[in-house]
mmCIF file of C-alpha atoms in Angstrom:
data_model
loop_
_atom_site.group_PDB
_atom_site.id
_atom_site.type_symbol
_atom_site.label_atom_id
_atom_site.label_comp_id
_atom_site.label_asym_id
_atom_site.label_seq_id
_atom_site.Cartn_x
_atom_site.Cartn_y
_atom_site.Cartn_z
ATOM 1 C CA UNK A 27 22.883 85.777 28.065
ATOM 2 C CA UNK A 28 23.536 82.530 26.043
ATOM 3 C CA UNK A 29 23.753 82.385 22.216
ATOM 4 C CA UNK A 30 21.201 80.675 20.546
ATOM 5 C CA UNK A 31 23.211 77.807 19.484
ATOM 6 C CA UNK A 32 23.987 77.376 23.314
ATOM 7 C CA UNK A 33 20.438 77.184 24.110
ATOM 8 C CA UNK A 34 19.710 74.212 20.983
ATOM 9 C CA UNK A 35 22.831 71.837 22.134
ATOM 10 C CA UNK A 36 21.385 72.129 25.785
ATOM 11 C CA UNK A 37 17.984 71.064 24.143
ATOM 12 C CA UNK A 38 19.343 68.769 21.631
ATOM 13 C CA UNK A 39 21.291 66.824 25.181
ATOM 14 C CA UNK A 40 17.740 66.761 27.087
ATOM 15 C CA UNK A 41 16.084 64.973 24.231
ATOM 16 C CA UNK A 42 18.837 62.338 24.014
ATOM 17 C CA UNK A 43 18.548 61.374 27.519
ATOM 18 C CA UNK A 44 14.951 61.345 27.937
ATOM 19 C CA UNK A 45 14.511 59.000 25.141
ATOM 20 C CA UNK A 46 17.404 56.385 26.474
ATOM 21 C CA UNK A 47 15.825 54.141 29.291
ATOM 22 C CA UNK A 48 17.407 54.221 32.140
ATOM 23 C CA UNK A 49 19.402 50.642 33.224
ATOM 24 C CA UNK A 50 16.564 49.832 35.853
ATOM 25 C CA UNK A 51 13.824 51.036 34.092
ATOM 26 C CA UNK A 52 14.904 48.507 31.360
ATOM 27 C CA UNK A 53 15.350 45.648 34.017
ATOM 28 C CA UNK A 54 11.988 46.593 34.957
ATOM 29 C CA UNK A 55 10.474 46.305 31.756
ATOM 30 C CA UNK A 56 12.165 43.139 31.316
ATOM 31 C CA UNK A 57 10.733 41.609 34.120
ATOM 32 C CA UNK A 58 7.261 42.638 33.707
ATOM 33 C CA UNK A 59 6.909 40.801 30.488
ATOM 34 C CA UNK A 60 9.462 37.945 31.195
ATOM 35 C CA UNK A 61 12.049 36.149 28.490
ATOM 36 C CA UNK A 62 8.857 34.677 26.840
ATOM 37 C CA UNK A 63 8.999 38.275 24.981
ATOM 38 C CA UNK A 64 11.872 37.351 23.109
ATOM 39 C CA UNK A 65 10.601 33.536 22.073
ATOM 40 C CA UNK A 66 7.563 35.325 20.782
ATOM 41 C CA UNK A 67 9.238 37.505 18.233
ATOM 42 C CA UNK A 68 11.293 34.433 17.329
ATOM 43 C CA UNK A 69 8.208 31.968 16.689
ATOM 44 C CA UNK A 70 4.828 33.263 17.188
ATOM 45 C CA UNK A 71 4.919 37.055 16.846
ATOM 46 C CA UNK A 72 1.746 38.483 14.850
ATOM 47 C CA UNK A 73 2.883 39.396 11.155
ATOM 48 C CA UNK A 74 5.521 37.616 10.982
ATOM 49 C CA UNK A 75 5.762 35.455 7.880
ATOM 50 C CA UNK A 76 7.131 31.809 7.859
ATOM 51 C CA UNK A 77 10.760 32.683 5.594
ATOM 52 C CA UNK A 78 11.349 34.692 9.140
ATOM 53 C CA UNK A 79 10.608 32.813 11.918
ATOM 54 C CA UNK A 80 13.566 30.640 13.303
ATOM 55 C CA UNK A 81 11.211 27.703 14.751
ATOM 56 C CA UNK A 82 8.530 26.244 12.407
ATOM 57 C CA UNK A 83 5.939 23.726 13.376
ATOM 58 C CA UNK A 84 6.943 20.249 13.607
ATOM 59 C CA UNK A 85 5.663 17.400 11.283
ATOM 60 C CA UNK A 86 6.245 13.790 11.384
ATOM 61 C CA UNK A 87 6.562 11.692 8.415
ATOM 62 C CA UNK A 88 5.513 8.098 7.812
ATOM 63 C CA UNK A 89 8.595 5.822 8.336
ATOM 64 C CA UNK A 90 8.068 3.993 4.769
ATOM 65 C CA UNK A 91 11.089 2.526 2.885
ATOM 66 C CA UNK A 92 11.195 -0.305 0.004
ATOM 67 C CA UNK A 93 8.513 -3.369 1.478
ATOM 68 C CA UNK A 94 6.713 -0.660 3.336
ATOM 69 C CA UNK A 95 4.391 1.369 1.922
ATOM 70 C CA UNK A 96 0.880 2.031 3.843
ATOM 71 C CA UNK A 97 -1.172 2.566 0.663
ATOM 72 C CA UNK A 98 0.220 -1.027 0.071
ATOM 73 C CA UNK A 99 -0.353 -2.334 2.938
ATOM 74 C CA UNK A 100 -4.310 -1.334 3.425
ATOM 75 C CA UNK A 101 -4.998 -2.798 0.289
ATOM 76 C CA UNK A 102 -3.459 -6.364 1.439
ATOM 77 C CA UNK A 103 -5.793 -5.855 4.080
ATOM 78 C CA UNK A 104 -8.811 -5.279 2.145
ATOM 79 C CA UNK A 105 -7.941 -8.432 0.609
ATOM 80 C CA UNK A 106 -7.680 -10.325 4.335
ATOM 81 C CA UNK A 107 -3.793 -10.748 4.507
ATOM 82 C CA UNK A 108 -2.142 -7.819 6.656
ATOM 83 C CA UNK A 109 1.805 -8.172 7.044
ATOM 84 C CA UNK A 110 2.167 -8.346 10.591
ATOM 85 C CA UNK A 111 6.515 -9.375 11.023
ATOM 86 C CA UNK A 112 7.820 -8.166 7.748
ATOM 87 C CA UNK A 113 7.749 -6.402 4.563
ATOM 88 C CA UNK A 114 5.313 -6.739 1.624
ATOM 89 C CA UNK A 115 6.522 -5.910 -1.619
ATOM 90 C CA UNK A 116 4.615 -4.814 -4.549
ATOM 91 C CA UNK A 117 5.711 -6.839 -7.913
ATOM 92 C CA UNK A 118 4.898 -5.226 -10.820
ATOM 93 C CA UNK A 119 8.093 -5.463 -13.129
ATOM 94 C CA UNK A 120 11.390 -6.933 -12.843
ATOM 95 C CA UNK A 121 12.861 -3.519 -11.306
ATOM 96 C CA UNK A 122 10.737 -4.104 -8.369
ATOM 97 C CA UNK A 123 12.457 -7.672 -7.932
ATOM 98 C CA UNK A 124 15.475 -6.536 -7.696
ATOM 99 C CA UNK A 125 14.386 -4.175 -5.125
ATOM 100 C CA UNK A 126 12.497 -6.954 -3.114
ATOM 101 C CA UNK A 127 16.364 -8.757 -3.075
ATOM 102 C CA UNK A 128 15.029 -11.149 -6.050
ATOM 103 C CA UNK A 129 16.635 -12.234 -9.210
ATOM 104 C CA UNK A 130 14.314 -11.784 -12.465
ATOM 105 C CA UNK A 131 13.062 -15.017 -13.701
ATOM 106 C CA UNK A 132 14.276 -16.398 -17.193
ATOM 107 C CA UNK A 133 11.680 -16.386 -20.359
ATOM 108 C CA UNK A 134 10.906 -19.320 -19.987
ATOM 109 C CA UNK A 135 8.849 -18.941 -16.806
ATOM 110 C CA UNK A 136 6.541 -17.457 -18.825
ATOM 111 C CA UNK A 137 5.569 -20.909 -20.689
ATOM 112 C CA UNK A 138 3.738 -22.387 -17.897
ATOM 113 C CA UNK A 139 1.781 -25.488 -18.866
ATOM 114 C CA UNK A 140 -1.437 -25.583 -16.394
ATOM 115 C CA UNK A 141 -2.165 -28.478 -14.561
ATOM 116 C CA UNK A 142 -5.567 -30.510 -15.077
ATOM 117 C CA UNK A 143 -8.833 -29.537 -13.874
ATOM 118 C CA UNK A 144 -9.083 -32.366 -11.850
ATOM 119 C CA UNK A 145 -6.353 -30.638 -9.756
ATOM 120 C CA UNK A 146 -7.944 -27.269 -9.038
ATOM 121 C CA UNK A 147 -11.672 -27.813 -8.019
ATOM 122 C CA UNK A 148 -13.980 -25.477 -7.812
ATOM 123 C CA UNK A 149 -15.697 -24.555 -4.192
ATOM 124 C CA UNK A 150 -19.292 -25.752 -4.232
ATOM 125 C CA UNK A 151 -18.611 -28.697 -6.774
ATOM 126 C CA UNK A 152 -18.384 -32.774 -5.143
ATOM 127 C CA UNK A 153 -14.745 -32.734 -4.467
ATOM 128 C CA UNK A 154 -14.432 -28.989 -2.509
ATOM 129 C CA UNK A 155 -17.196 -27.838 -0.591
ATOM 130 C CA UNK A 156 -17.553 -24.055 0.217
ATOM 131 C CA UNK A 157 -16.948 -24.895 4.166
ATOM 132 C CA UNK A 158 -13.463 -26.653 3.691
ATOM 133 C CA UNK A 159 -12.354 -23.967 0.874
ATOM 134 C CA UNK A 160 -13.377 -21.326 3.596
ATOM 135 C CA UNK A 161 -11.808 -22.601 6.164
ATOM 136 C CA UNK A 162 -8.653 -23.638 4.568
ATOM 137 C CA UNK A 163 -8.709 -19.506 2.831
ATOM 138 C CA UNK A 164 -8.345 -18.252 6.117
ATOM 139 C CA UNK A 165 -6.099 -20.137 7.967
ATOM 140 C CA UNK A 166 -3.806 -19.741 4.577
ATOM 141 C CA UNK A 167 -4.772 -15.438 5.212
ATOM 142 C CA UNK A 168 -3.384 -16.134 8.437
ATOM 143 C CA UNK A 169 -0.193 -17.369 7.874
ATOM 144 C CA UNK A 170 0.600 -15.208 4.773
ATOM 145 C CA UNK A 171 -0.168 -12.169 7.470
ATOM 146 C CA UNK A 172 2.559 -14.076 10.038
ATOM 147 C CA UNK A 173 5.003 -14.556 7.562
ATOM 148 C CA UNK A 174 8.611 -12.776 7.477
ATOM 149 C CA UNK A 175 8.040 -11.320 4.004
ATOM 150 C CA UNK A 176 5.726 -10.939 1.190
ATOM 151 C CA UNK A 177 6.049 -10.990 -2.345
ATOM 152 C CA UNK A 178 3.099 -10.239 -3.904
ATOM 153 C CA UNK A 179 3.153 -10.092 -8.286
ATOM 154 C CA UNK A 180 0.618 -8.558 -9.958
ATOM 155 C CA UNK A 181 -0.649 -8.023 -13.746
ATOM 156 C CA UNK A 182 -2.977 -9.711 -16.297
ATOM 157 C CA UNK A 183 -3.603 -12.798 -16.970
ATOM 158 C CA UNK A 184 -1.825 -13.816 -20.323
ATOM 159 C CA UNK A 185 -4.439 -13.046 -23.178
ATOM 160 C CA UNK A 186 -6.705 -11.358 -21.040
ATOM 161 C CA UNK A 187 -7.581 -7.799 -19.356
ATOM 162 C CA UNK A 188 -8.391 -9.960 -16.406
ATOM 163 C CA UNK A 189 -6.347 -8.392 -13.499
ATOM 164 C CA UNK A 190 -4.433 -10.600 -10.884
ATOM 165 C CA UNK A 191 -2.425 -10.517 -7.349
ATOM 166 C CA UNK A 192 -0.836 -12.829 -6.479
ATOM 167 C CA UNK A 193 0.102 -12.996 -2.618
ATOM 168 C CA UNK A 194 2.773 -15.522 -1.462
ATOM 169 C CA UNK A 195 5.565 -15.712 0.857
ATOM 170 C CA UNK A 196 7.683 -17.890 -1.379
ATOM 171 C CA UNK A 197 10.861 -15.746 -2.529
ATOM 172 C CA UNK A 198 11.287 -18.449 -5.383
ATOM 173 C CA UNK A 199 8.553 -18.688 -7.044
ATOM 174 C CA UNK A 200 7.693 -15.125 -7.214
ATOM 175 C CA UNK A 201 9.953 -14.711 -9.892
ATOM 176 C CA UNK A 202 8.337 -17.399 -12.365
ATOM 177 C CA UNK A 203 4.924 -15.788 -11.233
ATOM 178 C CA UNK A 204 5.486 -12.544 -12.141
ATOM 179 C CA UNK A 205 7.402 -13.738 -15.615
ATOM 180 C CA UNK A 206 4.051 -15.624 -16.202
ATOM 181 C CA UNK A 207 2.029 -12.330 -16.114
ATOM 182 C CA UNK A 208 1.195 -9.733 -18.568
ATOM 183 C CA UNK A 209 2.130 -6.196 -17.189
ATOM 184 C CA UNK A 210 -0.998 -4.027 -16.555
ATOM 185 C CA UNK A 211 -0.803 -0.113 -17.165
ATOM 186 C CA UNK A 212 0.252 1.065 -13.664
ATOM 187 C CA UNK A 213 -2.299 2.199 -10.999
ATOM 188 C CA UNK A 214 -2.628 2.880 -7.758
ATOM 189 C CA UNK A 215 -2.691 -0.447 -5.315
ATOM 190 C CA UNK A 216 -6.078 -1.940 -5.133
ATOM 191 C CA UNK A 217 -7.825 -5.504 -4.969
ATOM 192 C CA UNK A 218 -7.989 -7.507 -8.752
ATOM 193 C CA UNK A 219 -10.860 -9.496 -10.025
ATOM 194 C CA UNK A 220 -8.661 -12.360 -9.132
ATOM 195 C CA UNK A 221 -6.530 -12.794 -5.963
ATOM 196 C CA UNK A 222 -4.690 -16.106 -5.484
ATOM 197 C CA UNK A 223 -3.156 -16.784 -1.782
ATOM 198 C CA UNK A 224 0.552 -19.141 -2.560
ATOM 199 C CA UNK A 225 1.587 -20.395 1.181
ATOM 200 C CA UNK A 226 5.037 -22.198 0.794
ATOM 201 C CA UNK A 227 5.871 -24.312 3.821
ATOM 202 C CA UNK A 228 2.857 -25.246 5.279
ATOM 203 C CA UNK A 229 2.143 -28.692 7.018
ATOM 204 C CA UNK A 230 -0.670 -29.540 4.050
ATOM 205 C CA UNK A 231 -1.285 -29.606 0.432
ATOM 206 C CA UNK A 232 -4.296 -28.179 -1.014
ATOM 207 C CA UNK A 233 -5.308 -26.283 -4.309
ATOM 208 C CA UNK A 234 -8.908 -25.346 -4.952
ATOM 209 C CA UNK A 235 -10.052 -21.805 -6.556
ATOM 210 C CA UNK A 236 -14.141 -20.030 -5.604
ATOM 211 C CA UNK A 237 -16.079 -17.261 -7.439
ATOM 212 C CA UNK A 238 -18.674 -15.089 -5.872
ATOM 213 C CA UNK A 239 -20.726 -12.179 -7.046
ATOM 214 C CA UNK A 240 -20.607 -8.880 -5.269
ATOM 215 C CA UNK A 241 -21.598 -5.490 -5.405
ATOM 216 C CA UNK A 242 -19.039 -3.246 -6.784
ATOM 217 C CA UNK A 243 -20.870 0.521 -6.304
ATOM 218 C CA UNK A 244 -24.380 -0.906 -6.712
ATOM 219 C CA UNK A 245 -23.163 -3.294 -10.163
ATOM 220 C CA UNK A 246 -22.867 -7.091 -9.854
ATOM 221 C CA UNK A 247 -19.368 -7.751 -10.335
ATOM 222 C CA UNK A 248 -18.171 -11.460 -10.283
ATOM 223 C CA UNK A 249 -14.417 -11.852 -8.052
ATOM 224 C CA UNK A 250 -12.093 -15.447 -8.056
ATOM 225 C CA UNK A 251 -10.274 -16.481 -5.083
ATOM 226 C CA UNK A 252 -7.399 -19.017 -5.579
ATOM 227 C CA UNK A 253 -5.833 -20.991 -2.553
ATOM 228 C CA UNK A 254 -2.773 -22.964 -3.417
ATOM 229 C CA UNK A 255 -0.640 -24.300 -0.202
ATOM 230 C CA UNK A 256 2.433 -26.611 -0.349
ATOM 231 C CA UNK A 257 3.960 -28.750 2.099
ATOM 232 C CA UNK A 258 7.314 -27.335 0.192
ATOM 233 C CA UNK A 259 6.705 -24.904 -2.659
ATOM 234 C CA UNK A 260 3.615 -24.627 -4.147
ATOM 235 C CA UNK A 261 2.986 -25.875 -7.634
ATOM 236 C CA UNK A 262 2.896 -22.989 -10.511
ATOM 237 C CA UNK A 263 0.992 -25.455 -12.860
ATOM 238 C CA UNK A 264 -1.587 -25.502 -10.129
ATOM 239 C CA UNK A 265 -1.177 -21.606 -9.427
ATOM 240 C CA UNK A 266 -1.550 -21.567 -13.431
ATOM 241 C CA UNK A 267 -4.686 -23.884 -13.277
ATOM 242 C CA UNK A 268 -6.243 -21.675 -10.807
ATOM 243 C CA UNK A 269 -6.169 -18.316 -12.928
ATOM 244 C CA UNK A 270 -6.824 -19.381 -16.017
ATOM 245 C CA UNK A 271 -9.948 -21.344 -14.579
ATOM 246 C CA UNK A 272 -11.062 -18.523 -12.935
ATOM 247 C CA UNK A 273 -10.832 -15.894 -15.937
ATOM 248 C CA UNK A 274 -12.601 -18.803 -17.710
ATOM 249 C CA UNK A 275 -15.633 -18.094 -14.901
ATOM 250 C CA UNK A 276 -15.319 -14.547 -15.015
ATOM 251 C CA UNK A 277 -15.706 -14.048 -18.765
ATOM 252 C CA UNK A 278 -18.880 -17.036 -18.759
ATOM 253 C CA UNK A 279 -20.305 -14.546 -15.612
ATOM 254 C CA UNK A 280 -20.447 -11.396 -17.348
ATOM 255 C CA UNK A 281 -21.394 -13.108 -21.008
ATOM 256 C CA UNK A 282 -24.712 -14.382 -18.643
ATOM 257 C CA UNK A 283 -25.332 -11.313 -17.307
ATOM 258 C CA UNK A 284 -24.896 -9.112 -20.620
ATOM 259 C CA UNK A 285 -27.557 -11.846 -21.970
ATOM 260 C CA UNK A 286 -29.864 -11.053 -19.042
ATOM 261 C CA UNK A 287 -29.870 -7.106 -19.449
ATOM 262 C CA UNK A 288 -30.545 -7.986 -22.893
ATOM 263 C CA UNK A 289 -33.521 -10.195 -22.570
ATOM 264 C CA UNK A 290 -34.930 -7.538 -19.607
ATOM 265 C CA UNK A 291 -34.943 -4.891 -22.310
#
């Protein structure tokens, strides 16, 4: 008769091998549920949190770099000029011209004397109707859009809150526009009360500035428009004309209606 501890080792040796699958019970088992078995413990198994898994989701980020940024660029469009071959920098301090491969203007720039009035008519007035300041707007939108690159200050006009961009594709008088401005507190991208269009190199000369009222949120708000083209580069004492004339508008606007509210009450 065998000794008890016999009889447990011959036990102990029958459990072992009934719990080790056989070689083609395992090739079996592998081909029932395929090598997907294994990718699914690697990416998608149930449970499994994201530290673990070796293969994440993908995501694809925008391709921006210094003269593209889309935020940017949808607000140039809301203003009618969208950068079609180039970049379109954002010029809000001298850092920024640097980074748009400009050299900061001198002091100076910043004593610009405006030209005359006679130089920067108003649309709707005897010397610039609304249909040639229109038409000459958007064929300067145009080529702003076609240019190679876009330089585009913004800020306040000097001794004013009155916010400005300025949208040009002249690399040298960016510089002397920008030194010309007040900074503004910074802020997201976003259309100003006033928005000038500067088109160097164009086949005409032309200067002429509108103001409209619209509906900002259901509140009359009044916006300038300023359209200086050169044959060469455009003038800054007409650029200058332009935004000081049209702050001058914008101020007499909102005095007349403050005055109207008044008398209503």
């Amino acid at each position: 008769m065998m000794s008890r501890a016999a009889l447990v080792s011959i036990a102990r040796r029958a459990a072992t091998k009934a719990a080790k699958p056989s070689s083609t019970s395992l090739r079996s088992a592998q081909s029932a549920v395929g090598c997907n078995a294994i990718r699914l413990f690697a990416t998608n198994s149930p449970g499994l949190p994201d530290s673990v898994k070796r293969v994440g989701e993908s995501f694809a980020f925008p391709n921006e770099h210094p003269g593209m940024n889309y935020e940017f660029n949808w607000s140039l469009n809301a203003d009618g000029v969208t950068p079609l071959k180039g970049s379109a920098f954002r010029i809000t301090k001298p850092l920024e011209l640097k980074v748009a491969g400009l050299t900061p203007s001198s002091s100076s720039s910043s004593k610009i004397r405006a030209a005359s009035a006679s130089e920067m008519p108003e649309a709707g007035s005897p010397e610039l109707s609304f249909e040639i300041f229109d038409e000459v707007a958007q064929r300067t939108k145009d080529l702003l859009s076609s240019s190679d690159a876009l330089y585009v200050p913004e800020g306040h006009v000097p001794g004013s809150r009155v916010g400005v961009r300025i949208i040009t594709n002249s690399a040298t008088i960016a510089p002397s526009l920008l030194a010309y401005l007040d900074r503004a507190p910074k802020s997201k991208p976003s259309s100003q009360p006033i928005t000038a269009y500067v088109l160097s190199g164009a086949g005409e000369e032309f200067a002429g500035y509108a103001i409209e009222e619209v509906d900002i949120q259901g509140e009359a708000k009044s916006v300038a428009t300023v359209v200086v083209v050169g044959r060469d580069e455009p003038s800054l004492e007409k650029i200058v004309a332009g935004l000081e004339t049209s702050v001058a508008g914008l101020v007499a606007d909102e005095e007349e209606r403050a005055e109207k509210k008044a008398a209503e009450e």
